């Protein structure tokens, strides 16, 4: 059953489908122009990309968003979520960064569904070795826009595979890390929540089977939308028009069920829940004051951060 009352549930399905097909901006997840940038985004755009002023950076971001909107009007595009760099707020981040900072390390990192690959740029900016950093994305246009956003087409920022479909194992088999290996770390931000529960189950199976290393300590990590009342919620921009939002208990159950089906044991399944606008860089996440709350943050909507380690 689809839950009523989510802030992300469209009031009129046909209206939203038409709006999406026409790339209309008359949707609640298309936020007005930025007045300021969150501190993390401004730091990256200045120190990594070489943009001098905040005013120049804002104008640059707005140009990129307009191009991305015409590719597909995802909520993460309209609401500037690509400026969040959510990997930095994951509790595993210091360990992860240390593990992929030495080019001689055998461990590779994959950002699955990387879009503009903003989290990859954050890792590189913070000292990760590009030779250990990989991305995978379905739409190559977003990867190209990532280079335009971060002005680094002439730099080494890791390798990104494109036209990677998590429902097509043959495309996943082409995604490999250092020396053709599978990945010690697979990062999934704003990714699993794109589908209903059955498809989440299938995606997770494919990721574990085809991408995650079998070595002990191999880790799945990321962040996604959740809800205190778990269930399927209407969502206008995915093919099934619904998404399953978890609470910590149901999200842990998903990993446990998939692990049992595959014969994979987990050393730990840690899920952290917080409300929108909370956390270490909560002020920065409210990139448009008064708007993120109206679309993404209903009373029961949450963010789930997770770290799942293989035994």
GROMACS .gro file of C-alpha atoms in nm:
model
  311
    1UNK     CA    1   0.000   0.000   0.000
    2UNK     CA    2   0.119   0.350  -0.078
    3UNK     CA    3   0.133   0.577   0.223
    4UNK     CA    4  -0.064   0.901   0.204
    5UNK     CA    5   0.057   1.232   0.334
    6UNK     CA    6   0.425   1.230   0.244
    7UNK     CA    7   0.551   1.574   0.148
    8UNK     CA    8   0.693   1.415  -0.166
    9UNK     CA    9   0.364   1.260  -0.277
   10UNK     CA   10   0.226   1.433  -0.585
   11UNK     CA   11  -0.128   1.562  -0.550
   12UNK     CA   12  -0.194   1.502  -0.918
   13UNK     CA   13   0.001   1.223  -1.086
   14UNK     CA   14  -0.089   1.324  -1.441
   15UNK     CA   15   0.013   1.683  -1.374
   16UNK     CA   16   0.356   1.576  -1.254
   17UNK     CA   17   0.412   1.330  -1.536
   18UNK     CA   18   0.332   1.602  -1.789
   19UNK     CA   19   0.550   1.853  -1.606
   20UNK     CA   20   0.842   1.610  -1.604
   21UNK     CA   21   0.808   1.525  -1.973
   22UNK     CA   22   0.806   1.897  -2.057
   23UNK     CA   23   1.090   1.975  -1.813
   24UNK     CA   24   0.859   2.221  -1.644
   25UNK     CA   25   0.991   2.414  -1.345
   26UNK     CA   26   0.644   2.436  -1.195
   27UNK     CA   27   0.716   2.151  -0.954
   28UNK     CA   28   0.789   2.174  -0.580
   29UNK     CA   29   1.140   2.031  -0.608
   30UNK     CA   30   1.261   2.307  -0.842
   31UNK     CA   31   1.396   2.557  -0.595
   32UNK     CA   32   1.444   2.929  -0.666
   33UNK     CA   33   1.790   3.070  -0.745
   34UNK     CA   34   2.047   3.043  -0.469
   35UNK     CA   35   2.128   3.342  -0.254
   36UNK     CA   36   2.431   3.177  -0.096
   37UNK     CA   37   2.623   2.850  -0.106
   38UNK     CA   38   2.670   2.611   0.181
   39UNK     CA   39   3.024   2.632   0.324
   40UNK     CA   40   3.136   2.292   0.196
   41UNK     CA   41   3.025   2.362  -0.162
   42UNK     CA   42   3.186   2.705  -0.163
   43UNK     CA   43   3.512   2.561  -0.033
   44UNK     CA   44   3.525   2.295  -0.306
   45UNK     CA   45   3.432   2.533  -0.586
   46UNK     CA   46   3.696   2.782  -0.475
   47UNK     CA   47   3.983   2.558  -0.360
   48UNK     CA   48   3.933   2.265  -0.599
   49UNK     CA   49   3.773   2.429  -0.903
   50UNK     CA   50   3.943   2.768  -0.879
   51UNK     CA   51   3.631   2.984  -0.887
   52UNK     CA   52   3.717   3.307  -0.710
   53UNK     CA   53   3.401   3.458  -0.563
   54UNK     CA   54   3.078   3.323  -0.418
   55UNK     CA   55   2.880   3.533  -0.666
   56UNK     CA   56   3.066   3.373  -0.956
   57UNK     CA   57   3.021   3.028  -0.804
   58UNK     CA   58   2.645   3.076  -0.766
   59UNK     CA   59   2.608   3.186  -1.127
   60UNK     CA   60   2.814   2.884  -1.237
   61UNK     CA   61   2.600   2.643  -1.033
   62UNK     CA   62   2.279   2.787  -1.175
   63UNK     CA   63   2.403   2.741  -1.532
   64UNK     CA   64   2.491   2.378  -1.466
   65UNK     CA   65   2.157   2.312  -1.298
   66UNK     CA   66   1.969   2.443  -1.601
   67UNK     CA   67   2.160   2.208  -1.831
   68UNK     CA   68   2.107   1.913  -1.598
   69UNK     CA   69   1.734   1.987  -1.566
   70UNK     CA   70   1.695   1.940  -1.941
   71UNK     CA   71   1.860   1.597  -1.920
   72UNK     CA   72   1.617   1.484  -1.650
   73UNK     CA   73   1.443   1.687  -1.377
   74UNK     CA   74   1.545   1.481  -1.075
   75UNK     CA   75   1.469   1.629  -0.732
   76UNK     CA   76   1.841   1.621  -0.652
   77UNK     CA   77   1.896   1.856  -0.946
   78UNK     CA   78   1.614   2.098  -0.878
   79UNK     CA   79   1.692   2.120  -0.507
   80UNK     CA   80   2.072   2.156  -0.541
   81UNK     CA   81   2.135   1.830  -0.359
   82UNK     CA   82   2.447   1.787  -0.573
   83UNK     CA   83   2.605   2.051  -0.349
   84UNK     CA   84   2.569   1.842  -0.033
   85UNK     CA   85   2.886   1.623  -0.051
   86UNK     CA   86   2.710   1.385   0.186
   87UNK     CA   87   3.000   1.138   0.205
   88UNK     CA   88   3.185   1.377   0.435
   89UNK     CA   89   2.917   1.337   0.703
   90UNK     CA   90   2.935   0.956   0.705
   91UNK     CA   91   3.091   0.833   1.033
   92UNK     CA   92   3.324   0.605   0.834
   93UNK     CA   93   3.468   0.894   0.634
   94UNK     CA   94   3.797   0.943   0.826
   95UNK     CA   95   3.878   0.571   0.802
   96UNK     CA   96   3.773   0.554   0.437
   97UNK     CA   97   3.979   0.859   0.343
   98UNK     CA   98   4.287   0.719   0.517
   99UNK     CA   99   4.242   0.386   0.340
  100UNK     CA  100   4.231   0.538  -0.010
  101UNK     CA  101   4.492   0.812   0.031
  102UNK     CA  102   4.796   0.594  -0.041
  103UNK     CA  103   4.823   0.499  -0.407
  104UNK     CA  104   4.994   0.173  -0.310
  105UNK     CA  105   4.684   0.057  -0.121
  106UNK     CA  106   4.504  -0.241  -0.278
  107UNK     CA  107   4.166  -0.099  -0.175
  108UNK     CA  108   3.936   0.072  -0.424
  109UNK     CA  109   3.633   0.295  -0.369
  110UNK     CA  110   3.324   0.305  -0.594
  111UNK     CA  111   3.062   0.579  -0.595
  112UNK     CA  112   2.760   0.404  -0.747
  113UNK     CA  113   2.506   0.630  -0.915
  114UNK     CA  114   2.753   0.914  -0.883
  115UNK     CA  115   2.567   1.171  -1.101
  116UNK     CA  116   2.804   1.473  -1.111
  117UNK     CA  117   3.052   1.272  -0.898
  118UNK     CA  118   3.055   1.545  -0.636
  119UNK     CA  119   3.149   1.304  -0.357
  120UNK     CA  120   3.442   1.183  -0.566
  121UNK     CA  121   3.564   1.543  -0.594
  122UNK     CA  122   3.533   1.581  -0.218
  123UNK     CA  123   3.748   1.271  -0.165
  124UNK     CA  124   4.013   1.392  -0.409
  125UNK     CA  125   4.012   1.739  -0.255
  126UNK     CA  126   4.061   1.585   0.090
  127UNK     CA  127   4.360   1.380  -0.021
  128UNK     CA  128   4.237   1.053  -0.174
  129UNK     CA  129   4.450   0.900  -0.447
  130UNK     CA  130   4.273   0.929  -0.786
  131UNK     CA  131   4.407   0.584  -0.879
  132UNK     CA  132   4.183   0.427  -0.611
  133UNK     CA  133   3.866   0.626  -0.681
  134UNK     CA  134   3.595   0.509  -0.921
  135UNK     CA  135   3.243   0.607  -1.014
  136UNK     CA  136   2.954   0.446  -1.201
  137UNK     CA  137   2.664   0.632  -1.358
  138UNK     CA  138   2.380   0.543  -1.594
  139UNK     CA  139   2.372   0.877  -1.778
  140UNK     CA  140   2.705   0.993  -1.929
  141UNK     CA  141   2.563   1.344  -1.970
  142UNK     CA  142   2.571   1.391  -1.594
  143UNK     CA  143   2.936   1.286  -1.579
  144UNK     CA  144   3.018   1.541  -1.849
  145UNK     CA  145   2.832   1.809  -1.656
  146UNK     CA  146   3.032   1.712  -1.349
  147UNK     CA  147   3.350   1.806  -1.533
  148UNK     CA  148   3.188   2.132  -1.635
  149UNK     CA  149   3.070   2.201  -1.280
  150UNK     CA  150   3.407   2.131  -1.119
  151UNK     CA  151   3.620   2.261  -1.408
  152UNK     CA  152   3.847   1.958  -1.395
  153UNK     CA  153   3.822   1.795  -1.736
  154UNK     CA  154   4.200   1.822  -1.764
  155UNK     CA  155   4.266   1.676  -1.418
  156UNK     CA  156   4.291   1.323  -1.286
  157UNK     CA  157   3.997   1.272  -1.052
  158UNK     CA  158   3.943   0.897  -1.077
  159UNK     CA  159   3.776   0.678  -1.336
  160UNK     CA  160   3.402   0.690  -1.401
  161UNK     CA  161   3.215   0.418  -1.586
  162UNK     CA  162   2.902   0.527  -1.770
  163UNK     CA  163   2.590   0.354  -1.902
  164UNK     CA  164   2.600   0.131  -1.595
  165UNK     CA  165   2.258  -0.016  -1.520
  166UNK     CA  166   2.218  -0.182  -1.179
  167UNK     CA  167   1.944  -0.404  -1.324
  168UNK     CA  168   2.179  -0.537  -1.592
  169UNK     CA  169   2.453  -0.751  -1.432
  170UNK     CA  170   2.650  -0.754  -1.757
  171UNK     CA  171   2.714  -0.380  -1.722
  172UNK     CA  172   2.812  -0.420  -1.357
  173UNK     CA  173   3.070  -0.682  -1.453
  174UNK     CA  174   3.258  -0.417  -1.653
  175UNK     CA  175   3.300  -0.195  -1.345
  176UNK     CA  176   3.626  -0.282  -1.172
  177UNK     CA  177   3.874  -0.111  -0.946
  178UNK     CA  178   4.251  -0.122  -0.910
  179UNK     CA  179   4.412  -0.413  -1.095
  180UNK     CA  180   4.070  -0.535  -1.207
  181UNK     CA  181   3.951  -0.596  -0.853
  182UNK     CA  182   3.610  -0.559  -0.696
  183UNK     CA  183   3.564  -0.280  -0.443
  184UNK     CA  184   3.636  -0.263  -0.073
  185UNK     CA  185   3.401   0.035  -0.050
  186UNK     CA  186   3.077   0.084  -0.243
  187UNK     CA  187   2.909   0.417  -0.175
  188UNK     CA  188   2.539   0.466  -0.254
  189UNK     CA  189   2.400   0.813  -0.180
  190UNK     CA  190   2.037   0.900  -0.264
  191UNK     CA  191   2.032   0.575  -0.459
  192UNK     CA  192   1.856   0.274  -0.307
  193UNK     CA  193   1.556   0.485  -0.214
  194UNK     CA  194   1.479   0.542  -0.582
  195UNK     CA  195   1.274   0.222  -0.601
  196UNK     CA  196   1.010   0.016  -0.429
  197UNK     CA  197   1.110  -0.256  -0.185
  198UNK     CA  198   1.126  -0.541  -0.437
  199UNK     CA  199   1.362  -0.351  -0.666
  200UNK     CA  200   1.573  -0.234  -0.372
  201UNK     CA  201   1.618  -0.600  -0.282
  202UNK     CA  202   1.727  -0.683  -0.638
  203UNK     CA  203   1.963  -0.386  -0.665
  204UNK     CA  204   2.130  -0.472  -0.336
  205UNK     CA  205   2.175  -0.834  -0.449
  206UNK     CA  206   2.337  -0.719  -0.772
  207UNK     CA  207   2.568  -0.475  -0.595
  208UNK     CA  208   2.687  -0.736  -0.345
  209UNK     CA  209   2.725  -1.008  -0.609
  210UNK     CA  210   2.897  -0.807  -0.881
  211UNK     CA  211   3.070  -0.508  -0.717
  212UNK     CA  212   3.150  -0.560  -0.349
  213UNK     CA  213   3.470  -0.745  -0.265
  214UNK     CA  214   3.432  -1.076  -0.084
  215UNK     CA  215   3.715  -0.982   0.153
  216UNK     CA  216   3.625  -0.936   0.521
  217UNK     CA  217   3.566  -0.572   0.608
  218UNK     CA  218   3.436  -0.477   0.265
  219UNK     CA  219   3.180  -0.206   0.321
  220UNK     CA  220   2.858  -0.062   0.180
  221UNK     CA  221   2.795   0.295   0.290
  222UNK     CA  222   2.580   0.591   0.199
  223UNK     CA  223   2.277   0.799   0.276
  224UNK     CA  224   1.916   0.801   0.163
  225UNK     CA  225   1.572   0.934   0.240
  226UNK     CA  226   1.374   0.751   0.506
  227UNK     CA  227   1.058   0.787   0.707
  228UNK     CA  228   0.959   0.715   1.065
  229UNK     CA  229   0.662   0.528   0.918
  230UNK     CA  230   0.820   0.282   0.671
  231UNK     CA  231   0.635   0.202   0.353
  232UNK     CA  232   0.590   0.288  -0.012
  233UNK     CA  233   0.542   0.654  -0.093
  234UNK     CA  234   0.441   0.809  -0.421
  235UNK     CA  235   0.729   0.966  -0.608
  236UNK     CA  236   0.691   1.132  -0.948
  237UNK     CA  237   1.034   1.093  -1.105
  238UNK     CA  238   1.102   0.720  -1.106
  239UNK     CA  239   0.956   0.470  -1.350
  240UNK     CA  240   0.730   0.299  -1.096
  241UNK     CA  241   0.616   0.629  -0.942
  242UNK     CA  242   0.681   0.504  -0.592
  243UNK     CA  243   0.969   0.458  -0.351
  244UNK     CA  244   1.004   0.257  -0.031
  245UNK     CA  245   1.120   0.470   0.259
  246UNK     CA  246   1.274   0.282   0.550
  247UNK     CA  247   1.321   0.341   0.917
  248UNK     CA  248   1.638   0.196   1.075
  249UNK     CA  249   1.471  -0.135   1.161
  250UNK     CA  250   1.333  -0.206   0.813
  251UNK     CA  251   1.655  -0.094   0.646
  252UNK     CA  252   1.859  -0.332   0.861
  253UNK     CA  253   1.611  -0.606   0.778
  254UNK     CA  254   1.667  -0.546   0.406
  255UNK     CA  255   2.042  -0.603   0.442
  256UNK     CA  256   1.989  -0.906   0.663
  257UNK     CA  257   1.742  -1.066   0.420
  258UNK     CA  258   1.963  -1.009   0.117
  259UNK     CA  259   2.267  -1.132   0.307
  260UNK     CA  260   2.086  -1.448   0.410
  261UNK     CA  261   1.971  -1.511   0.053
  262UNK     CA  262   2.326  -1.473  -0.080
  263UNK     CA  263   2.496  -1.652   0.206
  264UNK     CA  264   2.676  -1.333   0.309
  265UNK     CA  265   2.739  -1.259   0.676
  266UNK     CA  266   2.762  -0.903   0.802
  267UNK     CA  267   3.002  -0.804   1.077
  268UNK     CA  268   2.785  -0.499   1.145
  269UNK     CA  269   2.483  -0.320   1.002
  270UNK     CA  270   2.479   0.035   1.139
  271UNK     CA  271   2.199   0.274   1.043
  272UNK     CA  272   2.183   0.629   1.175
  273UNK     CA  273   1.863   0.832   1.157
  274UNK     CA  274   1.830   1.210   1.163
  275UNK     CA  275   1.577   1.472   1.064
  276UNK     CA  276   1.625   1.708   0.774
  277UNK     CA  277   1.848   2.003   0.854
  278UNK     CA  278   2.021   1.827   1.144
  279UNK     CA  279   2.375   1.695   1.171
  280UNK     CA  280   2.730   1.818   1.147
  281UNK     CA  281   2.677   2.044   0.848
  282UNK     CA  282   2.303   2.089   0.891
  283UNK     CA  283   2.318   2.461   0.829
  284UNK     CA  284   2.492   2.400   0.501
  285UNK     CA  285   2.238   2.142   0.389
  286UNK     CA  286   1.961   2.401   0.392
  287UNK     CA  287   2.086   2.541   0.066
  288UNK     CA  288   1.764   2.735   0.006
  289UNK     CA  289   1.616   2.853   0.332
  290UNK     CA  290   1.250   2.763   0.366
  291UNK     CA  291   1.228   2.536   0.064
  292UNK     CA  292   1.402   2.210   0.146
  293UNK     CA  293   1.167   2.165   0.438
  294UNK     CA  294   0.854   2.215   0.226
  295UNK     CA  295   0.932   1.940  -0.024
  296UNK     CA  296   1.180   1.697   0.128
  297UNK     CA  297   1.098   1.720   0.495
  298UNK     CA  298   0.752   1.622   0.597
  299UNK     CA  299   0.696   1.570   0.966
  300UNK     CA  300   0.805   1.205   0.954
  301UNK     CA  301   1.065   1.223   0.676
  302UNK     CA  302   1.420   1.140   0.780
  303UNK     CA  303   1.770   1.082   0.646
  304UNK     CA  304   1.931   0.742   0.696
  305UNK     CA  305   2.309   0.714   0.696
  306UNK     CA  306   2.445   0.361   0.683
  307UNK     CA  307   2.767   0.162   0.718
  308UNK     CA  308   2.741  -0.214   0.649
  309UNK     CA  309   3.057  -0.425   0.688
  310UNK     CA  310   3.114  -0.774   0.555
  311UNK     CA  311   3.226  -1.039   0.805
   0.00000   0.00000   0.00000
